[in-house]
PDB file of C-alpha atoms and ligand atoms in Angstrom:
ATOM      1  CA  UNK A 289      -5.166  22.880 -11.872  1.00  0.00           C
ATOM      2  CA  UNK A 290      -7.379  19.450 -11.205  1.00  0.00           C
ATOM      3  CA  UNK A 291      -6.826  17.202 -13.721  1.00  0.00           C
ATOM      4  CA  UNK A 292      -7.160  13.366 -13.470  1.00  0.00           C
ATOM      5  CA  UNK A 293      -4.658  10.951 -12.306  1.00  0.00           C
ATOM      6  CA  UNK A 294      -4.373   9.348 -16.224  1.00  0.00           C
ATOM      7  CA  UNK A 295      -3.167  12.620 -17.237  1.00  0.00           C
ATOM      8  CA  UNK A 296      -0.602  12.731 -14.361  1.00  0.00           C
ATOM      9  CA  UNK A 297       1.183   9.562 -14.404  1.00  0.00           C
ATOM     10  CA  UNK A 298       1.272   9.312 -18.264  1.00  0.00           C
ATOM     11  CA  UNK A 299       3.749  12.493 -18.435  1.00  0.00           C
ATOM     12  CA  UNK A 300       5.555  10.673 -15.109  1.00  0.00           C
ATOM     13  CA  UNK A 301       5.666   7.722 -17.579  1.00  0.00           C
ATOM     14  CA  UNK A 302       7.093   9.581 -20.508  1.00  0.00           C
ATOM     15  CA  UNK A 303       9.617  11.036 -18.394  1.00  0.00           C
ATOM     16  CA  UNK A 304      10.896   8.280 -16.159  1.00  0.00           C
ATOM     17  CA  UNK A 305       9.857   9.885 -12.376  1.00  0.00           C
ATOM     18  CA  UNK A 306       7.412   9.333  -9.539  1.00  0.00           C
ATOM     19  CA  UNK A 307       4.630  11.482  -8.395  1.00  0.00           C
ATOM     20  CA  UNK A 308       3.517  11.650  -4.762  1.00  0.00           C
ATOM     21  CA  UNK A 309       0.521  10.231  -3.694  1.00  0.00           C
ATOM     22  CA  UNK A 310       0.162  12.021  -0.144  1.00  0.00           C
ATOM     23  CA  UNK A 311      -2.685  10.808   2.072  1.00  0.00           C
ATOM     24  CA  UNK A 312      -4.074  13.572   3.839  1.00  0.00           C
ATOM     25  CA  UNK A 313      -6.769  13.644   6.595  1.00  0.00           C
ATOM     26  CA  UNK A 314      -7.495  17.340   7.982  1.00  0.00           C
ATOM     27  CA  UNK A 315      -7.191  20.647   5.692  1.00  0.00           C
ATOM     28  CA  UNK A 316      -4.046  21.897   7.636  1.00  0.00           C
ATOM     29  CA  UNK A 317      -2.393  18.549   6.305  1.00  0.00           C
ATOM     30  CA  UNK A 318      -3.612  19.028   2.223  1.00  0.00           C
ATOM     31  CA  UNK A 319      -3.165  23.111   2.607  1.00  0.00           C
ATOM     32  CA  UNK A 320       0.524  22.436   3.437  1.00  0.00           C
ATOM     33  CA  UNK A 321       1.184  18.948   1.117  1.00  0.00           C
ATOM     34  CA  UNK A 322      -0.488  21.954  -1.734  1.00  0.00           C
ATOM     35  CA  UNK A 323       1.799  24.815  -0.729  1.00  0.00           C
ATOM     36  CA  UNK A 324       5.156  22.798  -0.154  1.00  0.00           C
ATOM     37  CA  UNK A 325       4.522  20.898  -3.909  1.00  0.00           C
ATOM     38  CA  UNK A 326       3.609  24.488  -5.432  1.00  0.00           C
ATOM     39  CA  UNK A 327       6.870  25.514  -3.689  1.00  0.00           C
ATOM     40  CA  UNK A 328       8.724  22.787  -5.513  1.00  0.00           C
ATOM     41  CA  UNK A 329       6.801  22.901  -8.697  1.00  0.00           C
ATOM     42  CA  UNK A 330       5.758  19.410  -8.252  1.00  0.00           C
ATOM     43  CA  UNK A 331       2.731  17.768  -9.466  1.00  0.00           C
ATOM     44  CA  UNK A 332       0.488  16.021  -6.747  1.00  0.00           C
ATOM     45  CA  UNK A 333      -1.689  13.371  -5.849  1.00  0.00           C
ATOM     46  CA  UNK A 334      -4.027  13.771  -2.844  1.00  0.00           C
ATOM     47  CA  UNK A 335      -4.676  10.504  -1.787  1.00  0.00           C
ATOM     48  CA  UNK A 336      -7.628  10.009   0.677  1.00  0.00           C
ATOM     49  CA  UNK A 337      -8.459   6.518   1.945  1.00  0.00           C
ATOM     50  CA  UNK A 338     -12.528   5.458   2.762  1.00  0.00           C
ATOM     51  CA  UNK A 339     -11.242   6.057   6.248  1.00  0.00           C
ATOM     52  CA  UNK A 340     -10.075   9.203   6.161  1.00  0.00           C
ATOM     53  CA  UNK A 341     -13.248  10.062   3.525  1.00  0.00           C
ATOM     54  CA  UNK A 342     -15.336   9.298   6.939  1.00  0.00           C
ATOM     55  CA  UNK A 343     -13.298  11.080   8.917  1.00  0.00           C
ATOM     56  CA  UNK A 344     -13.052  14.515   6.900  1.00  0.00           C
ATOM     57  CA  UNK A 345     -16.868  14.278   5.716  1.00  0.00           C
ATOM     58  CA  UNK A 346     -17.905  14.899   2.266  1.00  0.00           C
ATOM     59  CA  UNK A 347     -17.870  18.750   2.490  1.00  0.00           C
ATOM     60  CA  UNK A 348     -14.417  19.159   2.515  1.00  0.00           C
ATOM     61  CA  UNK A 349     -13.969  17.316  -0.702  1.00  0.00           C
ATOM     62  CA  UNK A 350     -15.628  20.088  -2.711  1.00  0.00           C
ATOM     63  CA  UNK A 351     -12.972  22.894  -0.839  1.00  0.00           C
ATOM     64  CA  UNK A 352     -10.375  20.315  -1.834  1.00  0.00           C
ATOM     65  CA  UNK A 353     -11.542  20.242  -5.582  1.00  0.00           C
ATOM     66  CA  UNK A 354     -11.886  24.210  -5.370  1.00  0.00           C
ATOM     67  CA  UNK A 355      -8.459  24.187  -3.736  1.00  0.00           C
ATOM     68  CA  UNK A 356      -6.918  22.255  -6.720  1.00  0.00           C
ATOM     69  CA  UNK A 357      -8.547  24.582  -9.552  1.00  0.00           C
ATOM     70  CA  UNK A 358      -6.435  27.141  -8.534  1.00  0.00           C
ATOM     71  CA  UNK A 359      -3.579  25.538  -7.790  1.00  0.00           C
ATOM     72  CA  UNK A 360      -0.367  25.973  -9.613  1.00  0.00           C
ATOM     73  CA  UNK A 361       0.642  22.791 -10.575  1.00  0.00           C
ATOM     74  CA  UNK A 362      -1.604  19.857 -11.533  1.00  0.00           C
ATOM     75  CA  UNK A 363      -2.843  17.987  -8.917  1.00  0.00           C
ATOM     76  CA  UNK A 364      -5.493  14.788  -8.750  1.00  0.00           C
ATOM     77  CA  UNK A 365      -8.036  13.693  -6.329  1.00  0.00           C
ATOM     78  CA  UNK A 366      -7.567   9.937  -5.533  1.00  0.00           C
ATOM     79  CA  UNK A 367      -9.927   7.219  -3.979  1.00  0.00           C
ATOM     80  CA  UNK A 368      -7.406   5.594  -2.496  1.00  0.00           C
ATOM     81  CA  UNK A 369      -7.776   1.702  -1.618  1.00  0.00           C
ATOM     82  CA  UNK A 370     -11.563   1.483  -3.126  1.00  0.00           C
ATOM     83  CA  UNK A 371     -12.970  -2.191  -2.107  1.00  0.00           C
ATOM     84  CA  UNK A 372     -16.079  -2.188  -3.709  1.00  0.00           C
ATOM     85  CA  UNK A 373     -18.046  -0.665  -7.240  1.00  0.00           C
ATOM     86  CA  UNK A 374     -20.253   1.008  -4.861  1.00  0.00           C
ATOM     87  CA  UNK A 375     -17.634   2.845  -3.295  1.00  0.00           C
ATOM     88  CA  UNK A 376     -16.046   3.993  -6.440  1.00  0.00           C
ATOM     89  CA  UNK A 377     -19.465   5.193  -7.563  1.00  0.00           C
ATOM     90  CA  UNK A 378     -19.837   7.199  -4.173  1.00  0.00           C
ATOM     91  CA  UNK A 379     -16.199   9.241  -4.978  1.00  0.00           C
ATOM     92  CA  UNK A 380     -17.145   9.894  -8.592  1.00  0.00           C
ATOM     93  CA  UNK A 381     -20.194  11.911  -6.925  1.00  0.00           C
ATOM     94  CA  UNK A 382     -18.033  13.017  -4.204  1.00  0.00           C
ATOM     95  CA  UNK A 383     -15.668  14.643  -7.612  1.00  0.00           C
ATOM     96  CA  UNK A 384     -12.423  12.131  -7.251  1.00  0.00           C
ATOM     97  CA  UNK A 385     -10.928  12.152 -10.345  1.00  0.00           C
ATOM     98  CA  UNK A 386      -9.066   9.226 -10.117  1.00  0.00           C
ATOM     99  CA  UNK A 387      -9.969   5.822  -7.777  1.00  0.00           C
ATOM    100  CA  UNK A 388      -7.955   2.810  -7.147  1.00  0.00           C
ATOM    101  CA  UNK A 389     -10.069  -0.319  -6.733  1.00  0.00           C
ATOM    102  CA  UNK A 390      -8.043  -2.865  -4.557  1.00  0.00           C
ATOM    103  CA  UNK A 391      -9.362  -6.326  -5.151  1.00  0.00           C
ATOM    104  CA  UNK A 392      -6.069  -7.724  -4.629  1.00  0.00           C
ATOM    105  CA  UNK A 393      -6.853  -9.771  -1.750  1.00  0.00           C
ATOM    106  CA  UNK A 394      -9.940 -11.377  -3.746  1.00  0.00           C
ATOM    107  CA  UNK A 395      -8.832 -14.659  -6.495  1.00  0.00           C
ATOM    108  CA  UNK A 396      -7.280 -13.370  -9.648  1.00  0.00           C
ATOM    109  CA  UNK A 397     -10.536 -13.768 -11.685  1.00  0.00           C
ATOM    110  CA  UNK A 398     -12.696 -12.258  -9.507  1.00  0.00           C
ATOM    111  CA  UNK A 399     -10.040  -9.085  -8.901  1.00  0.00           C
ATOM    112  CA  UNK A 400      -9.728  -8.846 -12.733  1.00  0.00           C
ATOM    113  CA  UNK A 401     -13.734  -8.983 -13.251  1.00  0.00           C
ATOM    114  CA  UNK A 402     -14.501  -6.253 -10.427  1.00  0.00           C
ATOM    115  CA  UNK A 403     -11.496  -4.106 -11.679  1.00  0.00           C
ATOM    116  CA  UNK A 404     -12.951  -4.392 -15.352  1.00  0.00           C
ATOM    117  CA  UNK A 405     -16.067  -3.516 -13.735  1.00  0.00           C
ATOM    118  CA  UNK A 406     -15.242  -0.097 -12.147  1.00  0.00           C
ATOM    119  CA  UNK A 407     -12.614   0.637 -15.503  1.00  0.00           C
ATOM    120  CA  UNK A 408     -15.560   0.331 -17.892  1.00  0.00           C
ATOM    121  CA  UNK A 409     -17.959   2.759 -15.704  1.00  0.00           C
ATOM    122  CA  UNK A 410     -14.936   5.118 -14.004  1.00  0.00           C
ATOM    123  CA  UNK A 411     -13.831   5.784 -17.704  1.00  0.00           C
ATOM    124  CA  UNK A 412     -17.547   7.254 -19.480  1.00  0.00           C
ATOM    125  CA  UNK A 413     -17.098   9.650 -16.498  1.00  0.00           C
ATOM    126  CA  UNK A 414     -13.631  10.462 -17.017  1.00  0.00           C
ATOM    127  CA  UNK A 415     -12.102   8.952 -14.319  1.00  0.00           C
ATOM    128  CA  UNK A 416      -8.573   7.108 -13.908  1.00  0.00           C
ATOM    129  CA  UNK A 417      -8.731   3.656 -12.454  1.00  0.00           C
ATOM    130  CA  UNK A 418      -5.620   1.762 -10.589  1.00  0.00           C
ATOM    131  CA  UNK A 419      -5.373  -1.618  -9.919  1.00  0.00           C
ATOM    132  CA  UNK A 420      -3.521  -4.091  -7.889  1.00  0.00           C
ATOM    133  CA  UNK A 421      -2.126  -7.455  -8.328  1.00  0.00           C
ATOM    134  CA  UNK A 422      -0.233  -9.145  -5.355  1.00  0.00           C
ATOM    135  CA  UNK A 423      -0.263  -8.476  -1.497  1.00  0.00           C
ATOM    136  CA  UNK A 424       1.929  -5.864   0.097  1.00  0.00           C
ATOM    137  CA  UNK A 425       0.867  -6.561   2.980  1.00  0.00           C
ATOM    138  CA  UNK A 426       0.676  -4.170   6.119  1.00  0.00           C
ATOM    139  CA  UNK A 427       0.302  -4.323   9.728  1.00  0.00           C
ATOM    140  CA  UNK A 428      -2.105  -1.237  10.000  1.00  0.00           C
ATOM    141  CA  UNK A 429      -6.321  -1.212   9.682  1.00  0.00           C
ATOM    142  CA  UNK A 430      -5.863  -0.109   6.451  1.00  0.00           C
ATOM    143  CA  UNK A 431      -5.358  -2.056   3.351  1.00  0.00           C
ATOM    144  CA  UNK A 432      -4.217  -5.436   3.316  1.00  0.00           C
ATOM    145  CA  UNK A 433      -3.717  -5.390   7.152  1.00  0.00           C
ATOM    146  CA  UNK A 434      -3.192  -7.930   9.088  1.00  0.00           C
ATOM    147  CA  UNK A 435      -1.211  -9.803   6.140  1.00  0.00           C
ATOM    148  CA  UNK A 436       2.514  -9.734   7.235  1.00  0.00           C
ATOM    149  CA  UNK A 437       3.991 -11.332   4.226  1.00  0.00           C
ATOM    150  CA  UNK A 438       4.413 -10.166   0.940  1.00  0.00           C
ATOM    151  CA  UNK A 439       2.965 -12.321  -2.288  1.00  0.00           C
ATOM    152  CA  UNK A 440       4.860 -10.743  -5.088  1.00  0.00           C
ATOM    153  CA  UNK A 441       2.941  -9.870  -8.541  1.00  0.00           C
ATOM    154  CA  UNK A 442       3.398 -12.156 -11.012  1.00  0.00           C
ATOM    155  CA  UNK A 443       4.396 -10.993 -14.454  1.00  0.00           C
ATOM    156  CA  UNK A 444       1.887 -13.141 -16.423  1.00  0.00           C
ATOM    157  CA  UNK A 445      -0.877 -12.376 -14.767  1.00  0.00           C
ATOM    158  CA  UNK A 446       0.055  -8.094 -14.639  1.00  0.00           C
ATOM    159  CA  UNK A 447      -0.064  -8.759 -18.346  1.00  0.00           C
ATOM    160  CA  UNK A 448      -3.091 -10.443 -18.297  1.00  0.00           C
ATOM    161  CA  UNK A 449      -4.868  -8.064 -15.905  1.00  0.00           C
ATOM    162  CA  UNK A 450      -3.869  -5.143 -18.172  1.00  0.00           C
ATOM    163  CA  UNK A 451      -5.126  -5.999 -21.157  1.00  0.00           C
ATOM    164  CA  UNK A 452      -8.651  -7.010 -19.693  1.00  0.00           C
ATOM    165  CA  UNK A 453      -9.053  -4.738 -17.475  1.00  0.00           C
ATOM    166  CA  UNK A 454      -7.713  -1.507 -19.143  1.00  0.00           C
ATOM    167  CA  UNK A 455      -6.746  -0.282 -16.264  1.00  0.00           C
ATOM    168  CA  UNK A 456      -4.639   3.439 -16.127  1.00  0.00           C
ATOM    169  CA  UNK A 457      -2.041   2.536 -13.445  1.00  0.00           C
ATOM    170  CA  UNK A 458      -1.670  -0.898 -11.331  1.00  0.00           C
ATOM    171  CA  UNK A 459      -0.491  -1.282  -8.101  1.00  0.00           C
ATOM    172  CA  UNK A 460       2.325  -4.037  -7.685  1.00  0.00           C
ATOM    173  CA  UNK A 461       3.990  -5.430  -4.955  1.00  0.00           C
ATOM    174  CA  UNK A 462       7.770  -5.474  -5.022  1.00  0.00           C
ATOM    175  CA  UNK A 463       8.903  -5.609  -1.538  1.00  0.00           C
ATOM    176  CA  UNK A 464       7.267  -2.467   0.152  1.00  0.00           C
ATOM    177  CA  UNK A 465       4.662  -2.856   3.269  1.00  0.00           C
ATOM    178  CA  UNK A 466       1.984  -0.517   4.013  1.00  0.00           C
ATOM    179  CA  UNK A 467       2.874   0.948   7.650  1.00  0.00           C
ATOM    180  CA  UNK A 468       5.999   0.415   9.696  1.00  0.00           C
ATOM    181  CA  UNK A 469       8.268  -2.494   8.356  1.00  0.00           C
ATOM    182  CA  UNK A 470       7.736  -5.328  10.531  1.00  0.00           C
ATOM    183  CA  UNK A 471      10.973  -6.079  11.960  1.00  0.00           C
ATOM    184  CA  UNK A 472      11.638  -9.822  10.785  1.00  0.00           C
ATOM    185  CA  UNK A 473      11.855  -8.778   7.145  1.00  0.00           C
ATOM    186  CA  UNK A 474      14.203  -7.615   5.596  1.00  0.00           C
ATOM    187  CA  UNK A 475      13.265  -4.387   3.208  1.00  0.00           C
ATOM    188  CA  UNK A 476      14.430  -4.906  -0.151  1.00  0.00           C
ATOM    189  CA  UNK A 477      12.842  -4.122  -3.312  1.00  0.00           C
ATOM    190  CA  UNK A 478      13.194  -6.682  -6.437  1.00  0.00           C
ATOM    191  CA  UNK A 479      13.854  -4.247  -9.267  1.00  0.00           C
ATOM    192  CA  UNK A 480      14.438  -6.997 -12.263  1.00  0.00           C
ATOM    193  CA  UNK A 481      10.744  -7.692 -11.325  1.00  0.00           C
ATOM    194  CA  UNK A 482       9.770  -4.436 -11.493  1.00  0.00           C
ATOM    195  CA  UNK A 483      11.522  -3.989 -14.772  1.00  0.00           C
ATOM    196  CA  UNK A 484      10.345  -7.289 -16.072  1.00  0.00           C
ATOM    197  CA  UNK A 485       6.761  -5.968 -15.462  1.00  0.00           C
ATOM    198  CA  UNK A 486       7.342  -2.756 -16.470  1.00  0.00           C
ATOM    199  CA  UNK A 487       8.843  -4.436 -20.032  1.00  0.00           C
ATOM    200  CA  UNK A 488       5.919  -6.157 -20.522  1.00  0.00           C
ATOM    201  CA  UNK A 489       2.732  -4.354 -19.429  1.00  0.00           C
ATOM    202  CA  UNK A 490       4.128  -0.242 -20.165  1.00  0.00           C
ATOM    203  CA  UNK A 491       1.526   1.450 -18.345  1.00  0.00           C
ATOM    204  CA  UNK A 492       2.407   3.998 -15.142  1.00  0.00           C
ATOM    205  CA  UNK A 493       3.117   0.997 -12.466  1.00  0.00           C
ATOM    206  CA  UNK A 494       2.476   2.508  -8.338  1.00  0.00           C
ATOM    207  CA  UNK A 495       4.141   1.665  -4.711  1.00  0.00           C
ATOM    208  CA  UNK A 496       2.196   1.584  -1.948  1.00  0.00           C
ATOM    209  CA  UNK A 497       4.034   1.755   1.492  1.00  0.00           C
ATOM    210  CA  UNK A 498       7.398   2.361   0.905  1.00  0.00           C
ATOM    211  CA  UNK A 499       8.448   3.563   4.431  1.00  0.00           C
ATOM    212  CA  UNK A 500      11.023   1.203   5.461  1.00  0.00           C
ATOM    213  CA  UNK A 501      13.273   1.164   2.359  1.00  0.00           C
ATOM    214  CA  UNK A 502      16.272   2.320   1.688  1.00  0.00           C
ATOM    215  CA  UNK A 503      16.389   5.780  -0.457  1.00  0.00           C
ATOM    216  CA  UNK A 504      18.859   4.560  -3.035  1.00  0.00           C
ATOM    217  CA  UNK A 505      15.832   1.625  -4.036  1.00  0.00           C
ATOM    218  CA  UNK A 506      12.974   4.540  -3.707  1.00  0.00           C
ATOM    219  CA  UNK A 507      14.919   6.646  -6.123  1.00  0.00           C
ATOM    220  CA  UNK A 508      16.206   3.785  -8.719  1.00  0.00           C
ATOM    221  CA  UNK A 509      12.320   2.180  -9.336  1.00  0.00           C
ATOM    222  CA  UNK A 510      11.282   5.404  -9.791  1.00  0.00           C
ATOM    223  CA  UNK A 511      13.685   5.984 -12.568  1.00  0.00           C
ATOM    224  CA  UNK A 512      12.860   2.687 -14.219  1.00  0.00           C
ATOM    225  CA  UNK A 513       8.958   2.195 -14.021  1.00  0.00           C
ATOM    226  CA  UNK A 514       7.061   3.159 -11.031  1.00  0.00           C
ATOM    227  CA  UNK A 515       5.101   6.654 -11.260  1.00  0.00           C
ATOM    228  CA  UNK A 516       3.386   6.956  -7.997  1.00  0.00           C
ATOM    229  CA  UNK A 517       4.315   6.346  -4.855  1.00  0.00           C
ATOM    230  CA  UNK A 518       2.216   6.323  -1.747  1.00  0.00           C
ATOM    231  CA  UNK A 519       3.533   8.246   1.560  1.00  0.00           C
ATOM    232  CA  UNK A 520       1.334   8.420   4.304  1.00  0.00           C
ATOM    233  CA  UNK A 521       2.697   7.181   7.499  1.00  0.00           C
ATOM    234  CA  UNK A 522       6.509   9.233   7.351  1.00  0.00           C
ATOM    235  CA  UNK A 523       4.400  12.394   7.517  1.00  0.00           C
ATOM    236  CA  UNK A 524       1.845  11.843   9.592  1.00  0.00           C
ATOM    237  CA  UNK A 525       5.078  10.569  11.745  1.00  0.00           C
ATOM    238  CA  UNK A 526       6.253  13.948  11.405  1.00  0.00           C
ATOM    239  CA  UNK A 527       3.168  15.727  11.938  1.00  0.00           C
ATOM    240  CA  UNK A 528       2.353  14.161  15.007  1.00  0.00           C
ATOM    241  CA  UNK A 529       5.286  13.847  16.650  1.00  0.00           C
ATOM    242  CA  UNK A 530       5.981  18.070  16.169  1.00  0.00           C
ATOM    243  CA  UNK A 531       2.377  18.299  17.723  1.00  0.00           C
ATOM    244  CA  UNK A 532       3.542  15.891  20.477  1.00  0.00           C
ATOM    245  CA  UNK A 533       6.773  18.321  21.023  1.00  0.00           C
ATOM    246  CA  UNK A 534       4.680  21.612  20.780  1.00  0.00           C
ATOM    247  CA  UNK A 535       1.999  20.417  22.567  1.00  0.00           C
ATOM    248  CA  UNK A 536       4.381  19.437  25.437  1.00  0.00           C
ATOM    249  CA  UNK A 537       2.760  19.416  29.499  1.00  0.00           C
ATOM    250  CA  UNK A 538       1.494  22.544  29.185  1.00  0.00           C
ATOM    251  CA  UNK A 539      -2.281  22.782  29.607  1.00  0.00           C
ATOM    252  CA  UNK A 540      -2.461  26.780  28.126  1.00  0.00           C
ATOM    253  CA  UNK A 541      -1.164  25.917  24.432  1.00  0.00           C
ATOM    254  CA  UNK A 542      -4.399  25.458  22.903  1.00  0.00           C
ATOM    255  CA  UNK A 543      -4.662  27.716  19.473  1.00  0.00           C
ATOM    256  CA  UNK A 544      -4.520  25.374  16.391  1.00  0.00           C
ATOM    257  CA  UNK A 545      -2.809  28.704  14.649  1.00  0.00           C
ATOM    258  CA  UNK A 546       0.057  28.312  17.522  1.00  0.00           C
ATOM    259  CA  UNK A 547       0.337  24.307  17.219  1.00  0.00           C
ATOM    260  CA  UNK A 548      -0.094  23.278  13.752  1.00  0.00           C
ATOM    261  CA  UNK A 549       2.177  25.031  11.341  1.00  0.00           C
ATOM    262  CA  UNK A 550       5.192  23.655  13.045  1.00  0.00           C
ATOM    263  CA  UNK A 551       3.624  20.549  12.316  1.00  0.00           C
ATOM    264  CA  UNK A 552       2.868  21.495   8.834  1.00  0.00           C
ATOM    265  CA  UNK A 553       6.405  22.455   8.822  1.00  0.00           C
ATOM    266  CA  UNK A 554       7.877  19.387   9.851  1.00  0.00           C
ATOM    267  CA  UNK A 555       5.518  17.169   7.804  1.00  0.00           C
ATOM    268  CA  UNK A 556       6.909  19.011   4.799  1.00  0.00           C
ATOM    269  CA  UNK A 557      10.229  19.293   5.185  1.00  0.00           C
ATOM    270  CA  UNK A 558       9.617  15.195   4.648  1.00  0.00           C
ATOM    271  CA  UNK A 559       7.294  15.945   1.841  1.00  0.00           C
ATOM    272  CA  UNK A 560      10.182  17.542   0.211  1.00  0.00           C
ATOM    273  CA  UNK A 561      12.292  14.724   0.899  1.00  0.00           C
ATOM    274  CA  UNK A 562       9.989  12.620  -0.726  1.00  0.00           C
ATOM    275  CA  UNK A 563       9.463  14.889  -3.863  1.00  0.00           C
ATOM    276  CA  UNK A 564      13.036  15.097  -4.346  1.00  0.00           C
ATOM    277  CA  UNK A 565      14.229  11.422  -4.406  1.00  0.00           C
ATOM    278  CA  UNK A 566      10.876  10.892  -6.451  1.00  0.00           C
ATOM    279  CA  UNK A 567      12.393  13.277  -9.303  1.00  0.00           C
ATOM    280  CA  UNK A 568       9.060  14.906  -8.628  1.00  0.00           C
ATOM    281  CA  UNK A 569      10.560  18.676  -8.165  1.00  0.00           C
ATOM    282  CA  UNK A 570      10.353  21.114 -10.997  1.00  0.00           C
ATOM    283  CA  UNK A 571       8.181  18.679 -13.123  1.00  0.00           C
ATOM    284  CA  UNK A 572       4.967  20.579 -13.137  1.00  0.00           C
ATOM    285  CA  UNK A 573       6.484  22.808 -15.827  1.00  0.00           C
ATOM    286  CA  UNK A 574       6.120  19.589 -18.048  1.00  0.00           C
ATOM    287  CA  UNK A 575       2.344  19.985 -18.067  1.00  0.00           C
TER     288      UNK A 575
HETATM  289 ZN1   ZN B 950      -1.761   1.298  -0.102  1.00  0.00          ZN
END
């Protein structure tokens, strides 16, 4: 069923695992990420970024919200990297039920002030808000890009943020980056930070851009604070290189029924991956 991304990541919080957060940009991509974590009995977030929101078109929003109503396990519709109020206005009319407003880049006050901003509108409509403190940097168009070093979130202010803001989940940067890992940095999460933070603030804590870490890191901050994890570029890695392989030299291969579900395939047999090391699979039943 659709549900909101509060009511997701506070049973994730209660019982110490990680939801997905997979970004999706065509329906063969969000009718597979649907039928491989029904498959798994895994709840899901579908995370769409303003890009991909431009790229789909608004239409396909209301198939994904139908989509969702019937699904077996819970899943959310998230806004994912919202820069401005505006924008987080435009997905509450598009039917997102949860946004993330990323004012991270912006000074502290003015990222806490914006953030209250969209909290004390998102929540009359009954919408989840996350937040983020810190840079995670990235070396793609999307958030954050362009910034190839990491500023790590300070504890003080997360508390600080939380409490004025009132903010459902919040984005921190540990020592993941958005996109490939750039190769003079060595990936390595700080976990006593993350279970500092986690100590202090309590509320469902989220990873963006965890692609380049090791597994054994993935699966331990799950276990000890974060809720949500974002995956977008190791499937879309898989999906497009299976389409590269199917698609091969040859000019006659040209159905989308004969190309894509090897692709779908492929992008989910990392989507299971991902749902596994999580502690995602099976947890639907706890809704
Ligand atoms: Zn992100």
């Amino acid at each position: 069923m659709l549900t909101t991304g509060k009511a997701i990541l506070d049973v994730a919080n209660e019982h110490n695992f990680a939801v997905p957060a997979f970004n999706i940009s065509d329906w063969a991509m969000f009718k597979g990420i649907v039928e491989i974590s029904e498959e798994t009995n895994a709840p899901l977030i579908v995370a769409i970024h303003p890009d991909e929101v431009a790229h789909i078109g608004r239409d396909m929003i209301a198939g994904i919200i139908e989509r969702s109503h019937r699904s077996s396990v819970p899943i959310a519709i998230h806004w994912d990297h919202g820069g401005t109020y505006e924008q987080v206005l435009q997905a509450v009319q598009y039917g997102f039920t949860s946004v993330m407003i990323d004012a991270s880049m912006k000074p502290f006050d003015d990222n806490l002030a914006i953030t209250k901003k969209v909290v004390d509108s998102a929540h009359v409509l009954g919408v989840s808000v996350e937040g983020e403190l810190g840079t995670i940097g990235g070396n793609d168009t999307y958030a954050e890009g362009g910034s190839d070093t990491i500023i790590y979130t300070d504890p003080d202010d997360a508390v600080t943020y939380v409490k004025q803001t009132g903010v459902d989940s919040l984005a921190i940067a540990i020592g993941t980056f958005h996109g490939f890992y750039p190769a003079h940095l060595k990936p390595e999460l700080k976990l006593d930070l993350l279970k500092e933070i986690k100590g202090r603030v309590g509320i469902p804590l989220v990873l963006h851009g965890g692609s380049g870490n090791p597994d054994d890191e993935i699966r331990e901050a799950a276990r000890i604070g974060i809720n949500k994890i974002n995956i977008s570029t190791d499937i879309k890695v898989a999906y497009h290189n299976k389409m590269r392989e199917v698609l091969g030299n040859d000019p006659k291969t040209r159905e989308p029924n004969a190309i894509q579900p090897a692709c779908i395939a492929a992008m989910n047999e990392v989507a299971a991956q991902k749902i596994e090391l999580f502690g995602a699979a099976g947890k639907a039943s706890l809704y």
